[in-house]
Coordinates of C-alpha atoms in Angstrom, one line a residue:
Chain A
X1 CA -6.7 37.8 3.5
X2 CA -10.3 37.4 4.8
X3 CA -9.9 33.3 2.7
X4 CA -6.9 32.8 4.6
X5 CA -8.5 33.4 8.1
X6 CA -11.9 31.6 7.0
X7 CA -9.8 28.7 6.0
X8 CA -7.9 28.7 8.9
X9 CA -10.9 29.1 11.4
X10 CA -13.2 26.0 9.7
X11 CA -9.4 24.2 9.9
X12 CA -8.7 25.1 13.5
X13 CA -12.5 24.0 14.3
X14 CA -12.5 20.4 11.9
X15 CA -9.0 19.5 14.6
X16 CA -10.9 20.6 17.3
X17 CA -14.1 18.7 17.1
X18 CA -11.9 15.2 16.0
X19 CA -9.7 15.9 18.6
X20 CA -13.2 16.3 20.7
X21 CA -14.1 12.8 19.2
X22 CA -11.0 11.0 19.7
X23 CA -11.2 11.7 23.4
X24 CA -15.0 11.3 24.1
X25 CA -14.4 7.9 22.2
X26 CA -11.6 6.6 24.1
X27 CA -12.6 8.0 27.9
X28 CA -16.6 8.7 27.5
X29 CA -17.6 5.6 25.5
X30 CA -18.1 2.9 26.9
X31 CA -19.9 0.3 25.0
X32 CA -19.6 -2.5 27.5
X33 CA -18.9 -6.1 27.4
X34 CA -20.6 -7.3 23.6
X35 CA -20.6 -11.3 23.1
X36 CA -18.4 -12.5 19.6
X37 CA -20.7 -15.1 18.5
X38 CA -18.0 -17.8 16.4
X39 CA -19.6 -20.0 13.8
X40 CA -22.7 -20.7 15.9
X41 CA -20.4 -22.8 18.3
X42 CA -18.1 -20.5 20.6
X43 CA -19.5 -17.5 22.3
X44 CA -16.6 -15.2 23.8
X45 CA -17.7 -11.8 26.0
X46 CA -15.3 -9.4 25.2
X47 CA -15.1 -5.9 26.3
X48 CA -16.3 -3.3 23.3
X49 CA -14.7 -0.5 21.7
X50 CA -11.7 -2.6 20.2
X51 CA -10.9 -3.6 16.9
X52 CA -12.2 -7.3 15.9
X53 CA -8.6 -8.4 14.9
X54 CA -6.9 -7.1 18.2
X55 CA -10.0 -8.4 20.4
X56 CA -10.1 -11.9 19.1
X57 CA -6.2 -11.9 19.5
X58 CA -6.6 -11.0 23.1
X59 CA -8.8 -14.0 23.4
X60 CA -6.1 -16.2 21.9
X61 CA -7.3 -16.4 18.7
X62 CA -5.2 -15.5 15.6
X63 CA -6.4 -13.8 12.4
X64 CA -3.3 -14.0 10.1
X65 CA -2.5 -10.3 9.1
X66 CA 1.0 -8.8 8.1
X67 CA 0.3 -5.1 8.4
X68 CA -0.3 -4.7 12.4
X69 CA -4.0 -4.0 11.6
X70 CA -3.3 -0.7 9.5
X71 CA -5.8 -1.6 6.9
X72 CA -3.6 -2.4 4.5
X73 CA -2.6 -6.0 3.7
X74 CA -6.1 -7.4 3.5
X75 CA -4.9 -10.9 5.1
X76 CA -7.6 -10.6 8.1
X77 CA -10.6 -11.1 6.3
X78 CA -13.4 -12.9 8.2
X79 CA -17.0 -13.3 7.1
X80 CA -19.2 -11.0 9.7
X81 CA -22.5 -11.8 9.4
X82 CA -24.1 -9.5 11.9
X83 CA -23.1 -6.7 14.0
X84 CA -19.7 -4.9 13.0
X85 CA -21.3 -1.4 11.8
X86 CA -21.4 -0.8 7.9
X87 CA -18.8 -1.4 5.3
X88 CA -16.2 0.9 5.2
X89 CA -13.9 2.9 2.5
X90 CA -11.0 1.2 3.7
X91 CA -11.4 -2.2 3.0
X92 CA -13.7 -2.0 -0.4
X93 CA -10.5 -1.9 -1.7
X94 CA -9.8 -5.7 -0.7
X95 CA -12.8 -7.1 -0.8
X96 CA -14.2 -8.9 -4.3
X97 CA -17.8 -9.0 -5.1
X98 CA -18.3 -12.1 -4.3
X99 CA -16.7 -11.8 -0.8
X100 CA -19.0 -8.5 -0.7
X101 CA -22.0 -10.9 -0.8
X102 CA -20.3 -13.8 1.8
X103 CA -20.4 -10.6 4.3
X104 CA -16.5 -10.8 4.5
X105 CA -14.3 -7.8 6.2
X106 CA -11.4 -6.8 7.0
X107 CA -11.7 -7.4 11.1
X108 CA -9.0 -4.5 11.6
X109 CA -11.5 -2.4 10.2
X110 CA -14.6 -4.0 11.9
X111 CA -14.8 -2.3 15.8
X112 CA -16.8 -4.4 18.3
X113 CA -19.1 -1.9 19.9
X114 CA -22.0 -4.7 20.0
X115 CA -22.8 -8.2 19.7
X116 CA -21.4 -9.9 16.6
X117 CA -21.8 -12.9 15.1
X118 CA -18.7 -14.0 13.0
X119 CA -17.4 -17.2 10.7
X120 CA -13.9 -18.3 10.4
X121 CA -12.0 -21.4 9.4
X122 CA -11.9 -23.9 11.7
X123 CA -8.1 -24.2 11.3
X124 CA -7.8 -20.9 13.0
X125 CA -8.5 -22.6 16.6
X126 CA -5.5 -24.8 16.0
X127 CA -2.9 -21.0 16.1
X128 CA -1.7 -19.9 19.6
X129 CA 0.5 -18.0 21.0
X130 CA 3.7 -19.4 22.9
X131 CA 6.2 -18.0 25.1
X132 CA 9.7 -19.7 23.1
X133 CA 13.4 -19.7 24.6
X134 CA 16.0 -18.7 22.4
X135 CA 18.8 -21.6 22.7
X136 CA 21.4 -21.1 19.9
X137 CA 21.3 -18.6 17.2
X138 CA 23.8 -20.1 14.6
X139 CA 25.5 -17.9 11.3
X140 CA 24.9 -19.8 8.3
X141 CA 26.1 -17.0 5.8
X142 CA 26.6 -13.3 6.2
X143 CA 23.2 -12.4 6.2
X144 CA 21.4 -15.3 7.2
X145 CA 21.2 -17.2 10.7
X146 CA 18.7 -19.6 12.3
X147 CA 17.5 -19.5 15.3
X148 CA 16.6 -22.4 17.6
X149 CA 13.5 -21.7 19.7
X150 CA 11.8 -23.7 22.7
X151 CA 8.6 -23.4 23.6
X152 CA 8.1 -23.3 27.6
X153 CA 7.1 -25.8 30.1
X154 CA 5.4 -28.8 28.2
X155 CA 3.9 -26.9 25.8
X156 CA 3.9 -28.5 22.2
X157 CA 2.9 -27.0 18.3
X158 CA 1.3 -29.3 15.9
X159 CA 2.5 -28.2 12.9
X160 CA 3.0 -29.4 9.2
X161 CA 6.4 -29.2 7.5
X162 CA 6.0 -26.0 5.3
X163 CA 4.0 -23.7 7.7
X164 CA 5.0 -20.5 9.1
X165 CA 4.7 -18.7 12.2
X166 CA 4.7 -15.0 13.1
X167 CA 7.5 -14.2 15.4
X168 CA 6.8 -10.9 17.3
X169 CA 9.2 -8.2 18.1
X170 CA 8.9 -6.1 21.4
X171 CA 9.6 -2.4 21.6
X172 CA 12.8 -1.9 21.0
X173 CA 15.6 1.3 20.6
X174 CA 13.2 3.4 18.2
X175 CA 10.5 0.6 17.9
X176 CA 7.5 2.0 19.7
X177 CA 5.1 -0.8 18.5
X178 CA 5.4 -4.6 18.8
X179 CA 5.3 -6.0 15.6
X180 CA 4.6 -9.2 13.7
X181 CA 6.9 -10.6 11.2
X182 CA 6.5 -14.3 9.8
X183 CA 8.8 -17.4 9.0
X184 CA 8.6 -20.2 7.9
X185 CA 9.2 -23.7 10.3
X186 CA 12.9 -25.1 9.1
X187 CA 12.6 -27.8 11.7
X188 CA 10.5 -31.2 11.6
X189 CA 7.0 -31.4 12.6
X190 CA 7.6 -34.5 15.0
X191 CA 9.8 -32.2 17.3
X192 CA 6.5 -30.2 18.7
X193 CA 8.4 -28.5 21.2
X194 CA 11.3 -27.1 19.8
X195 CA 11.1 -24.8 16.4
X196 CA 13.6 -23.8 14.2
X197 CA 13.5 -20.8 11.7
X198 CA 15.9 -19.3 9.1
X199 CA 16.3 -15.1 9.3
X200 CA 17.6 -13.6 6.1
X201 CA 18.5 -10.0 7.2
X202 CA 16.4 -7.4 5.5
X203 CA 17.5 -4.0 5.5
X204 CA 16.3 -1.7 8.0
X205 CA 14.0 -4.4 9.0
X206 CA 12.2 -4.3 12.1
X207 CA 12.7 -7.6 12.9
X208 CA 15.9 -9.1 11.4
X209 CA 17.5 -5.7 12.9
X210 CA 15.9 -6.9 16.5
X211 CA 16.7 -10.7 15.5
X212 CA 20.7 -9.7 14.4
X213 CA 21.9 -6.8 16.3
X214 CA 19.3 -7.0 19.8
X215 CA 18.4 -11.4 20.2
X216 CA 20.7 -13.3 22.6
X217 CA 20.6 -17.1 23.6
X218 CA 18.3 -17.5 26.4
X219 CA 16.0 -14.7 26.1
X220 CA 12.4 -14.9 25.3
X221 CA 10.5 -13.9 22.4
X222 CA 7.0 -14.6 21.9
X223 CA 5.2 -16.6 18.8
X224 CA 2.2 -17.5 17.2
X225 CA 1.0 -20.0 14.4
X226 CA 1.4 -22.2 12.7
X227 CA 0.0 -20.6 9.6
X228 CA -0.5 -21.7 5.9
X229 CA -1.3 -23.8 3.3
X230 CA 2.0 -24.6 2.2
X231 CA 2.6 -28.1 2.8
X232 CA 3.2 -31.8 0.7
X233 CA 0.3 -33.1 -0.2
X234 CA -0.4 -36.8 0.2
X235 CA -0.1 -38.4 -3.1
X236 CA 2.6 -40.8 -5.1
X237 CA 3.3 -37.9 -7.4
X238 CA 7.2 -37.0 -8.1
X239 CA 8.3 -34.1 -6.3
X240 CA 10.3 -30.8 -7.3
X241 CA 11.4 -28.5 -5.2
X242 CA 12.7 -25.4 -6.0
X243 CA 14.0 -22.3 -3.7
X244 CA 16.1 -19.6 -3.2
X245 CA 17.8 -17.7 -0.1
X246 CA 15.9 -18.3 3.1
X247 CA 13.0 -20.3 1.2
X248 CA 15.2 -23.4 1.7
X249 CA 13.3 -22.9 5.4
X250 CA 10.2 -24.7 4.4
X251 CA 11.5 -27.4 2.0
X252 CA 13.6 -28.7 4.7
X253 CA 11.2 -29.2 7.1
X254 CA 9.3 -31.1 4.2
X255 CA 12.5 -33.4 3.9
X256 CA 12.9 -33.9 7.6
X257 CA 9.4 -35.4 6.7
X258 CA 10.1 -37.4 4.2
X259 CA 12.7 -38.9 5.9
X260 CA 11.0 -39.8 8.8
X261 CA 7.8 -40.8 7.5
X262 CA 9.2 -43.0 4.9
X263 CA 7.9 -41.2 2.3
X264 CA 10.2 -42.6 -0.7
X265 CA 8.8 -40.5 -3.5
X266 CA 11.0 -39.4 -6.3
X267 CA 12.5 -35.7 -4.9
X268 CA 14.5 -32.8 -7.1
X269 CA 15.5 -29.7 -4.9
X270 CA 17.2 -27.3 -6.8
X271 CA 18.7 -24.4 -4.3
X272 CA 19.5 -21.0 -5.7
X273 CA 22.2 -18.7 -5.1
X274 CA 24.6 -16.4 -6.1
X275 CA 28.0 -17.1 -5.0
X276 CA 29.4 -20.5 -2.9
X277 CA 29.5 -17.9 0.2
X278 CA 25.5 -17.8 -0.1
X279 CA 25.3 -21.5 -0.6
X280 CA 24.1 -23.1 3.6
X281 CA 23.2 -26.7 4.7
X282 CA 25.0 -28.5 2.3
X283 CA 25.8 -31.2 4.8
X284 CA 22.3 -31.7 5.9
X285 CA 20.9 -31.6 2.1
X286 CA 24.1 -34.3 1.5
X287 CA 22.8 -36.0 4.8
X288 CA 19.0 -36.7 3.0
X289 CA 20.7 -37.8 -0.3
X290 CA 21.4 -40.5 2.1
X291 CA 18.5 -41.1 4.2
X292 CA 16.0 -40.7 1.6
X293 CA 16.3 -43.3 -1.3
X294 CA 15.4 -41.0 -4.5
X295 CA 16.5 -37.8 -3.6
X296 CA 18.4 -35.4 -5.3
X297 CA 20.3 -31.9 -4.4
X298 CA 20.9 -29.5 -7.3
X299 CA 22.6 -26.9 -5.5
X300 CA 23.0 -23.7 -8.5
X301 CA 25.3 -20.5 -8.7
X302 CA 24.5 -18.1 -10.9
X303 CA 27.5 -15.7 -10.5
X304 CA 30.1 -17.9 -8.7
X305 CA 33.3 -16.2 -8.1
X306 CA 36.5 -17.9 -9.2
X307 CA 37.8 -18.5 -5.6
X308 CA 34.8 -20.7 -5.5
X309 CA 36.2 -23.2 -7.7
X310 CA 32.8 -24.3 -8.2
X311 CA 32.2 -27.8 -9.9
X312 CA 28.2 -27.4 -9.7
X313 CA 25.4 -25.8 -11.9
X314 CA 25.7 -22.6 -12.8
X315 CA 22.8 -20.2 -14.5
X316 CA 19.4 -19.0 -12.8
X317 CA 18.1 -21.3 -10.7
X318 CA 14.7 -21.4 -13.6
X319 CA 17.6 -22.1 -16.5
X320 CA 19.1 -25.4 -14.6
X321 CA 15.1 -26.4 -13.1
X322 CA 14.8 -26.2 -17.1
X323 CA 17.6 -28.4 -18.0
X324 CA 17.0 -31.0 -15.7
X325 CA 13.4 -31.8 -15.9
X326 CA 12.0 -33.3 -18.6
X327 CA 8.4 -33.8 -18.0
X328 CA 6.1 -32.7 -15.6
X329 CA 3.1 -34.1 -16.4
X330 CA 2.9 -36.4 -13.4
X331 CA 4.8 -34.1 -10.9
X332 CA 4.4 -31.5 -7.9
X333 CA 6.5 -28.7 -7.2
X334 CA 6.9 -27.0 -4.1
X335 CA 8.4 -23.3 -4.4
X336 CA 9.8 -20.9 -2.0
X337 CA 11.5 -17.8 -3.0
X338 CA 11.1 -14.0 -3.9
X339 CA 7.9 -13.5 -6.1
X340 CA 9.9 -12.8 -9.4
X341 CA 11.8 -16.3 -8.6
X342 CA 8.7 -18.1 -7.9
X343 CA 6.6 -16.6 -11.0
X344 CA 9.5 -17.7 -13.3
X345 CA 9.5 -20.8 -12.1
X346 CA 5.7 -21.4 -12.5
X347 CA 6.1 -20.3 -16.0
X348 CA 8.7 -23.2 -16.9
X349 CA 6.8 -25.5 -15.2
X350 CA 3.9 -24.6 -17.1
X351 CA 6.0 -25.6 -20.3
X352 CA 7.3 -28.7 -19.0
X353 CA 3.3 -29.8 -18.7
X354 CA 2.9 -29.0 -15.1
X355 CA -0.9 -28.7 -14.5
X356 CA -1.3 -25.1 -12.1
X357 CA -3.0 -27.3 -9.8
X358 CA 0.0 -29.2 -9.1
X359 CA 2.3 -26.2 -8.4
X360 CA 2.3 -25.1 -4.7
X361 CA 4.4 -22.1 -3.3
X362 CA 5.2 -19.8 -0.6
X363 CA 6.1 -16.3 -2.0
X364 CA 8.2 -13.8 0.1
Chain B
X1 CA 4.0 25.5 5.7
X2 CA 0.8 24.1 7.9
X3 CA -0.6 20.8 6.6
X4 CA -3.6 18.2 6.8
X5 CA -4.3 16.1 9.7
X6 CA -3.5 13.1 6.4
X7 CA -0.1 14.4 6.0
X8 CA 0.1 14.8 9.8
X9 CA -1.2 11.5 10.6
X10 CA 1.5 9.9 7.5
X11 CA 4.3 11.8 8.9
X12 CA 4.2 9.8 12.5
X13 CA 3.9 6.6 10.4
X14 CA 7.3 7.7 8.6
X15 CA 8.8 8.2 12.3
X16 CA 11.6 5.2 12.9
X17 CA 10.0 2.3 14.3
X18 CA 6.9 2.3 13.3
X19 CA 7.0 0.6 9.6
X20 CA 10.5 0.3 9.2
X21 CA 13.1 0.6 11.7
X22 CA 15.2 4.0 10.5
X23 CA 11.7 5.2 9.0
X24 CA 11.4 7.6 6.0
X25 CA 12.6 11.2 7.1
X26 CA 16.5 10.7 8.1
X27 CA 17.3 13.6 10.0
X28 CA 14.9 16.3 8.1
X29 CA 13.0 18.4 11.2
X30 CA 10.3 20.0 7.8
X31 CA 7.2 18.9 7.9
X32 CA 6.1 16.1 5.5
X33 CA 3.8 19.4 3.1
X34 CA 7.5 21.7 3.1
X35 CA 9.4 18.2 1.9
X36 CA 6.5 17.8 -0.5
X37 CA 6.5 20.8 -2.0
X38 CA 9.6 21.4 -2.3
X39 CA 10.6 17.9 -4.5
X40 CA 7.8 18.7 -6.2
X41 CA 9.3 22.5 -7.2
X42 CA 12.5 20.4 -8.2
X43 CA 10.6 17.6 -10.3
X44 CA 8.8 20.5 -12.2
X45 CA 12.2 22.3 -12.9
X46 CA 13.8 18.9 -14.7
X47 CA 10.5 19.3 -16.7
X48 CA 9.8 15.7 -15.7
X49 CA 6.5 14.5 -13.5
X50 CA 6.8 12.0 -10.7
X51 CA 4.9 9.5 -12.4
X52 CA 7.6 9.6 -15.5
X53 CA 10.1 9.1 -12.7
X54 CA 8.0 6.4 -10.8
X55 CA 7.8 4.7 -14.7
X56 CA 11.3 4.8 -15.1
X57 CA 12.8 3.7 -11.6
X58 CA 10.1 0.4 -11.9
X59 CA 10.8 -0.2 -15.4
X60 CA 14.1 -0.7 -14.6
X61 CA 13.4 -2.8 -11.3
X62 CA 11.3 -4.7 -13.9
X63 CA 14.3 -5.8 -15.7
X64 CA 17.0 -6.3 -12.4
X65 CA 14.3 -9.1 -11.1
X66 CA 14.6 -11.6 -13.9
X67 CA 18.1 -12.0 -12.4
X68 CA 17.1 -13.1 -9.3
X69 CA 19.9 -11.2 -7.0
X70 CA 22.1 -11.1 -9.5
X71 CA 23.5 -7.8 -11.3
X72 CA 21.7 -7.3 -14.8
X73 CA 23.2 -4.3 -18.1
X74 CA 20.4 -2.2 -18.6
X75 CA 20.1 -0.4 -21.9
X76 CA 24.0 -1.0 -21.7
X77 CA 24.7 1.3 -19.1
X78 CA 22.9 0.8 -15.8
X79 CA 23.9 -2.2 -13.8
X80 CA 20.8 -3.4 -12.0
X81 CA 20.7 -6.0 -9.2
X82 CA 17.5 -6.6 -6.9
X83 CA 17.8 -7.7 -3.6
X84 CA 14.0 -9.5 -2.3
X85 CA 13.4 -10.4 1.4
X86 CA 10.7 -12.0 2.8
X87 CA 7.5 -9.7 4.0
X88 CA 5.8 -6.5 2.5
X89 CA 5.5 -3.1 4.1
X90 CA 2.8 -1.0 4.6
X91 CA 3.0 2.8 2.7
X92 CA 2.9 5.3 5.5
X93 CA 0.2 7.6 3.5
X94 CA -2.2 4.5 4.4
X95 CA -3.0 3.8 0.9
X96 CA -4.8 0.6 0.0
X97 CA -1.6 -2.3 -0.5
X98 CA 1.5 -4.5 0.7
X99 CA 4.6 -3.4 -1.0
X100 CA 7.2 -6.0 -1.1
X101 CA 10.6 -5.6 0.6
X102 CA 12.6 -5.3 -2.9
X103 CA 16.0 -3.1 -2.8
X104 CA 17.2 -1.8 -6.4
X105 CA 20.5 -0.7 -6.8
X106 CA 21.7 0.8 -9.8
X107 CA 25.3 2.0 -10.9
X108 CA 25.3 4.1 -14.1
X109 CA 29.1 2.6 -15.9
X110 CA 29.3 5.9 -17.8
X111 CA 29.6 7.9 -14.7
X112 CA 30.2 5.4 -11.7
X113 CA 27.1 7.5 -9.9
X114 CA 24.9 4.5 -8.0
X115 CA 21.5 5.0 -6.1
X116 CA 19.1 2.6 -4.4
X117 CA 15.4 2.4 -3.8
X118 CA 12.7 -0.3 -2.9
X119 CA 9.4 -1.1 -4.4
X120 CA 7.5 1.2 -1.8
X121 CA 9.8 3.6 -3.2
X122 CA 8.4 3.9 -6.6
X123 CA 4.9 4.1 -5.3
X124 CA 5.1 6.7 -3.0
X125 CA 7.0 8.8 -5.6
X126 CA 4.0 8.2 -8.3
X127 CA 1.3 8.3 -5.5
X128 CA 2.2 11.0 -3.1
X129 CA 5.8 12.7 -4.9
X130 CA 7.2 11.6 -1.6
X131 CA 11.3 11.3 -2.4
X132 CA 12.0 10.9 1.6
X133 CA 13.5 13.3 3.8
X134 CA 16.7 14.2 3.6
X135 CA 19.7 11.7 5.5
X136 CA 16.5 8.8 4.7
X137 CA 18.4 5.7 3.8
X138 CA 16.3 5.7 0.8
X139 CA 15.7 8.7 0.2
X140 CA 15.8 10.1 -4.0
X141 CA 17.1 13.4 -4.5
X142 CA 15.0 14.1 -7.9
X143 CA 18.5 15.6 -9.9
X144 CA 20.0 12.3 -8.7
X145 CA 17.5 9.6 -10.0
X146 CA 17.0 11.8 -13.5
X147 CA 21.0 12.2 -13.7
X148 CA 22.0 8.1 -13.0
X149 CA 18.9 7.1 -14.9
X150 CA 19.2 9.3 -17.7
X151 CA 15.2 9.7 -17.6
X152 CA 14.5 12.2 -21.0
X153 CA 11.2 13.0 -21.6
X154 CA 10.1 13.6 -25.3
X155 CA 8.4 17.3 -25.2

C-alpha cells in the first residue's frame, strides 16, 4: 500500500511541476524578438519562443515537411550552424553522421529562443504561399477528381512540370488542426496563374475527405510550393514514362511541356490500372499522340472486366513496361506511383540497362 | 486504470482530426492503458505475441503489393489486395517514422471472414500492442486477425 501512495505522490508531483513548466513557458517566458541569420545574406527578426519550421513559415518561407512539425517525417532538415540549443533525442533518429557534422536539424525540433544563424537551399526562396480559387472540380473516376485552382489578383507560380505543392486544409467538422497535404502540378508550367491538381481519395483522409465531401467551386483554399526535384531533365535522351493512379498528375504536366516547348524526343508512357472504369484522360493522352511527333500511350489493365471489352495491354503495368522496351541504355524514365509500383519498376529498368542515374521518380 | 502523461499525450493524437480524420479510438470512452491492457490479456490467451501478429499481417501485405491494386491468392486461401494513396502518416505514440497510406484487405475463401488494416497498422501492433479502440475503422480485434489469418505459432 505505502508503494502505491509513494508512486502516486512522485506521479501527482512529475504532472504538477510539467504542468508548472508548460505554463511558465508559454505566459512567463518571454525570450524576445531573436534575429534568423539566412546563409550570411537575409536577416529576419522574429519573435522567440517558436519552433524554427513554424517561425520561418510565418515569415513566408517554406521548409518542406509532411508531418505538421510532429518530429516525425524528417523532411525539414536545415543546417543550423549557431544558436538552436543542443541536439535533441527526437531527431537523432533522422539525422546521418555526416548530416551530424554539416550541423543539420530537424527545424520542428529546433525552438528559436536566440539569435540563429541557419543555411538552406536557395531554391527554398522561390516557395510561397498563395491564396487560390477553386473554379471547377471535375470527376474523372469514382475516386479521383481534379481540381482547377486560381491564384488571386495577378499573382503567378513559376513552376516546372513535375513539381508539387502542398495544399492546406482548414479546420474542419472534427479537424482541429490545419493541415498540409501535397500534390503534384497536372497543369502546364506556362499557365503561372492557374494550377491544376489530381485528388485520388484516400480513406479517412484529412484532406481528400475535406477535398470530396466539404470543397465547392468558388471557395478558397490556401497553397504553397512549388516543391521537388521531380522534373525532365534537359538532354536528347529517349523518354519512358511510367505511372499508376493519380501519378499520371506529374507526367502530364511534363507532356503539356513537351508539346509546347517543342521538345520532339522519343516518349513511352505507360498508365496503369485496374479496370477500364479507373482508366482517365484518354482523350488528352490521344490529344499528345497528336501534337507531339514520337509519342506513345500504352494505356494497361491488369484485371479488366469483361463489360470492358478491352482491346489494350493487359498484365502489371512492370510486365507490359517489360515487353515493350527493349533497351535502355540510352533512356530516362520518369516514375510516379505507389512505392511497391515504383521499386518494381526500377528493378526492370535496371535489367533493361538503365543506369540508376537515369531513373527519376516521385513515390507516393 | 491511470496512465502516463506518453499514453495521455498519444491518446489526444488518436482523437479524430488530428492524424487522420475518424482517428484511432471509434467510439471507445477507455483510456488508451485499459485498451492496452486488455488486447494484450487477449493476445496472451491465443498464446501468440504481437510482434508474431505484426510478422504475419505485413508478411502478407508483403505479398498483396506486387499486385499493384490488384487482388493476389495467398498461401491459397487469403485473397490479398492493397490499396496505396499518396502521403504517409504520422504514428500517434510519436515514434520516430512516416508510415505510408497502404490499406490491406484480406478475405479468407475457406470461411468468407475479411478484415482490413494499413501499414501504420502493423507498426503500432508490434511497437505499442495498440489494435485500436473499439467502432475504429481499423481497428483488429486480436481473435479476428489470428482466426482469418490462420496465424499458428510452432510451441
Amino acid at each position: 500500500m505505502q508503494i502505491l501512495i509513494t508512486v502516486a505522490v512522485i506521479s501527482t508531483i512529475t504532472v504538477l511541476l510539467a504542468a508548472i513548466l508548460t505554463i511558465a513557458e508559454r505566459y512567463i517566458l518571454n525570450y524576445g524578438t531573436c534575429v534568423i541569420d539566412i546563409n550570411d545574406d537575409k536577416k529576419l527578426e522574429v519573435k522567440g519562443g517558436g519552433s524554427l519550421l513554424s517561425t520561418l513559415n510565418e515569415q513566408g518561407i517554406f521548409i518542406p515537411s509532411a508531418c505538421g512539425g510532429r518530429g516525425s517525417c524528417g523532411l525539414c532538415k536545415v543546417a543550423v550552424l549557431s544558436g538552436g540549443g543542443p541536439l535533441l533525442p527526437t531527431e537523432k533518429p533522422y539525422l546521418a553522421a555526416e548530416e551530424l557534422d554539416k550541423n543539420i536539424r530537424l527545424s520542428c525540433q529546433v525552438k528559436v529562443r536566440e539569435n540563429i544563424k541557419i543555411q538552406i537551399p536557395k531554391a527554398l526562396f522561390a516557395i510561397k504561399s498563395y491564396n487560390v480559387t477553386v473554379q471547377k472540380i471535375e470527376d474523372l473516376t469514382h475516386d479521383i477528381k481534379t481540381l482547377y485552382l486560381k491564384l488571386a489578383d495577378e499573382q503567378i507560380m513559376d513552376f516546372k512540370a513535375g513539381q508539387y505543392i502542398q495544399i492546406k486544409t482548414p479546420r474542419y467538422a472534427k479537424v482541429k488542426e490545419e493541415v498540409y497535404r501535397a500534390y503534384s502540378i497536372a497543369s502546364t508550367p506556362s499557365h503561372k496563374d492557374e494550377i491544376q491538381v489530381i485528388i485520388r481519395k484516400v480513406p479517412q483522409g484529412i484532406c481528400t475527405t475535406y477535398v470530396f465531401d466539404y470543397l465547392k467551386q468558388g471557395d478558397t483554399i490556401t497553397l504553397n510550393g512549388p516543391y521537388g526535384d521531380f522534373y525532365l531533365r534537359d538532354t536528347q535522351k529517349e523518354v519512358i514514362c511510367i505511372a499508376g493512379g493519380s501519378g499520371l498528375a506529374p507526367i502530364k504536366s511534363i507532356l503539356h511541356q513537351m508539346a509546347e516547348q517543342g521538345i520532339h524526343r522519343k516518349t513511352t508512357f505507360f498508365f496503369g490500372c485496374v479496370s477500364k472504369q479507373d482508366l482517365y484522360y484518354q482523350a488528352e493522352m490521344q490529344h499528345f499522340e497528336k501534337t507531339l511527333p514520337d509519342f506513345q500511350f500504352v494505356p494497361a489493365l491488369s484485371a479488366p472486366k469483361p463489360e470492358d471489352n478491352w482491346q489494350g495491354e493487359t498484365g502489371l503495368i512492370t510486365e507490359v513496361a517489360d515487353r515493350y522496351i527493349k533497351d535502355g541504355a540510352n533512356t530516362e524514365a520518369y516514375l510516379c506511383g505507389s512505392p511497391g509500383m515504383v521499386d518494381a519498376c526500377v528493378s526492370v529498368l535496371e535489367t533493361k540497362g538503365m543506369p540508376k542515374e537515369s531513373i527519376f521518380y516521385d513515390k507516393f | 486504470m491511470k496512465q502516463s502523461p506518453y499514453l495521455a499525450k498519444a491518446q489526444l493524437e488518436m482523437q479524430p482530426g488530428s492524424i487522420s480524420n475518424i482517428g484511432f479510438l471509434g467510439d471507445d470512452k477507455r483510456n488508451l492503458q485499459d485498451i492496452l491492457n486488455e488486447d494484450a490479456k487477449t493476445v496472451a490467451h491465443l498464446g501468440v505475441t504481437h510482434a508474431q501478429v505484426a510478422d504475419v499481417m505485413e508478411k502478407v501485405m508483403h505479398e498483396g503489393k506486387k499486385a499493384f491494386g490488384n487482388p493476389v491468392l495467398y498461401k491459397d486461401f487469403l485473397q490479398v489486395t492493397v490499396e496505396s494513396s499518396r502521403g504517409k502518416m504520422p504514428c500517434p505514440f510519436g515514434h520516430p517514422g512516416m508510415y505510408p497510406k497502404e490499406v490491406v484487405c484480406v478475405t479468407n475463401q475457406k470461411t468468407n471472414e475479411s478484415m482490413c488494416w494499413t501499414a501504420l497498422s502493423i507498426h503500432m501492433i508490434r511497437q505499442h500492442g495498440f489494435y485500436q479502440g473499439k467502432g475504429s475503422s481499423f481497428r483488429i480485434e486480436p481473435e479476428k486477425v489470428v482466426r482469418v489469418l490462420e496465424i499458428v505459432i510452432d510451441k
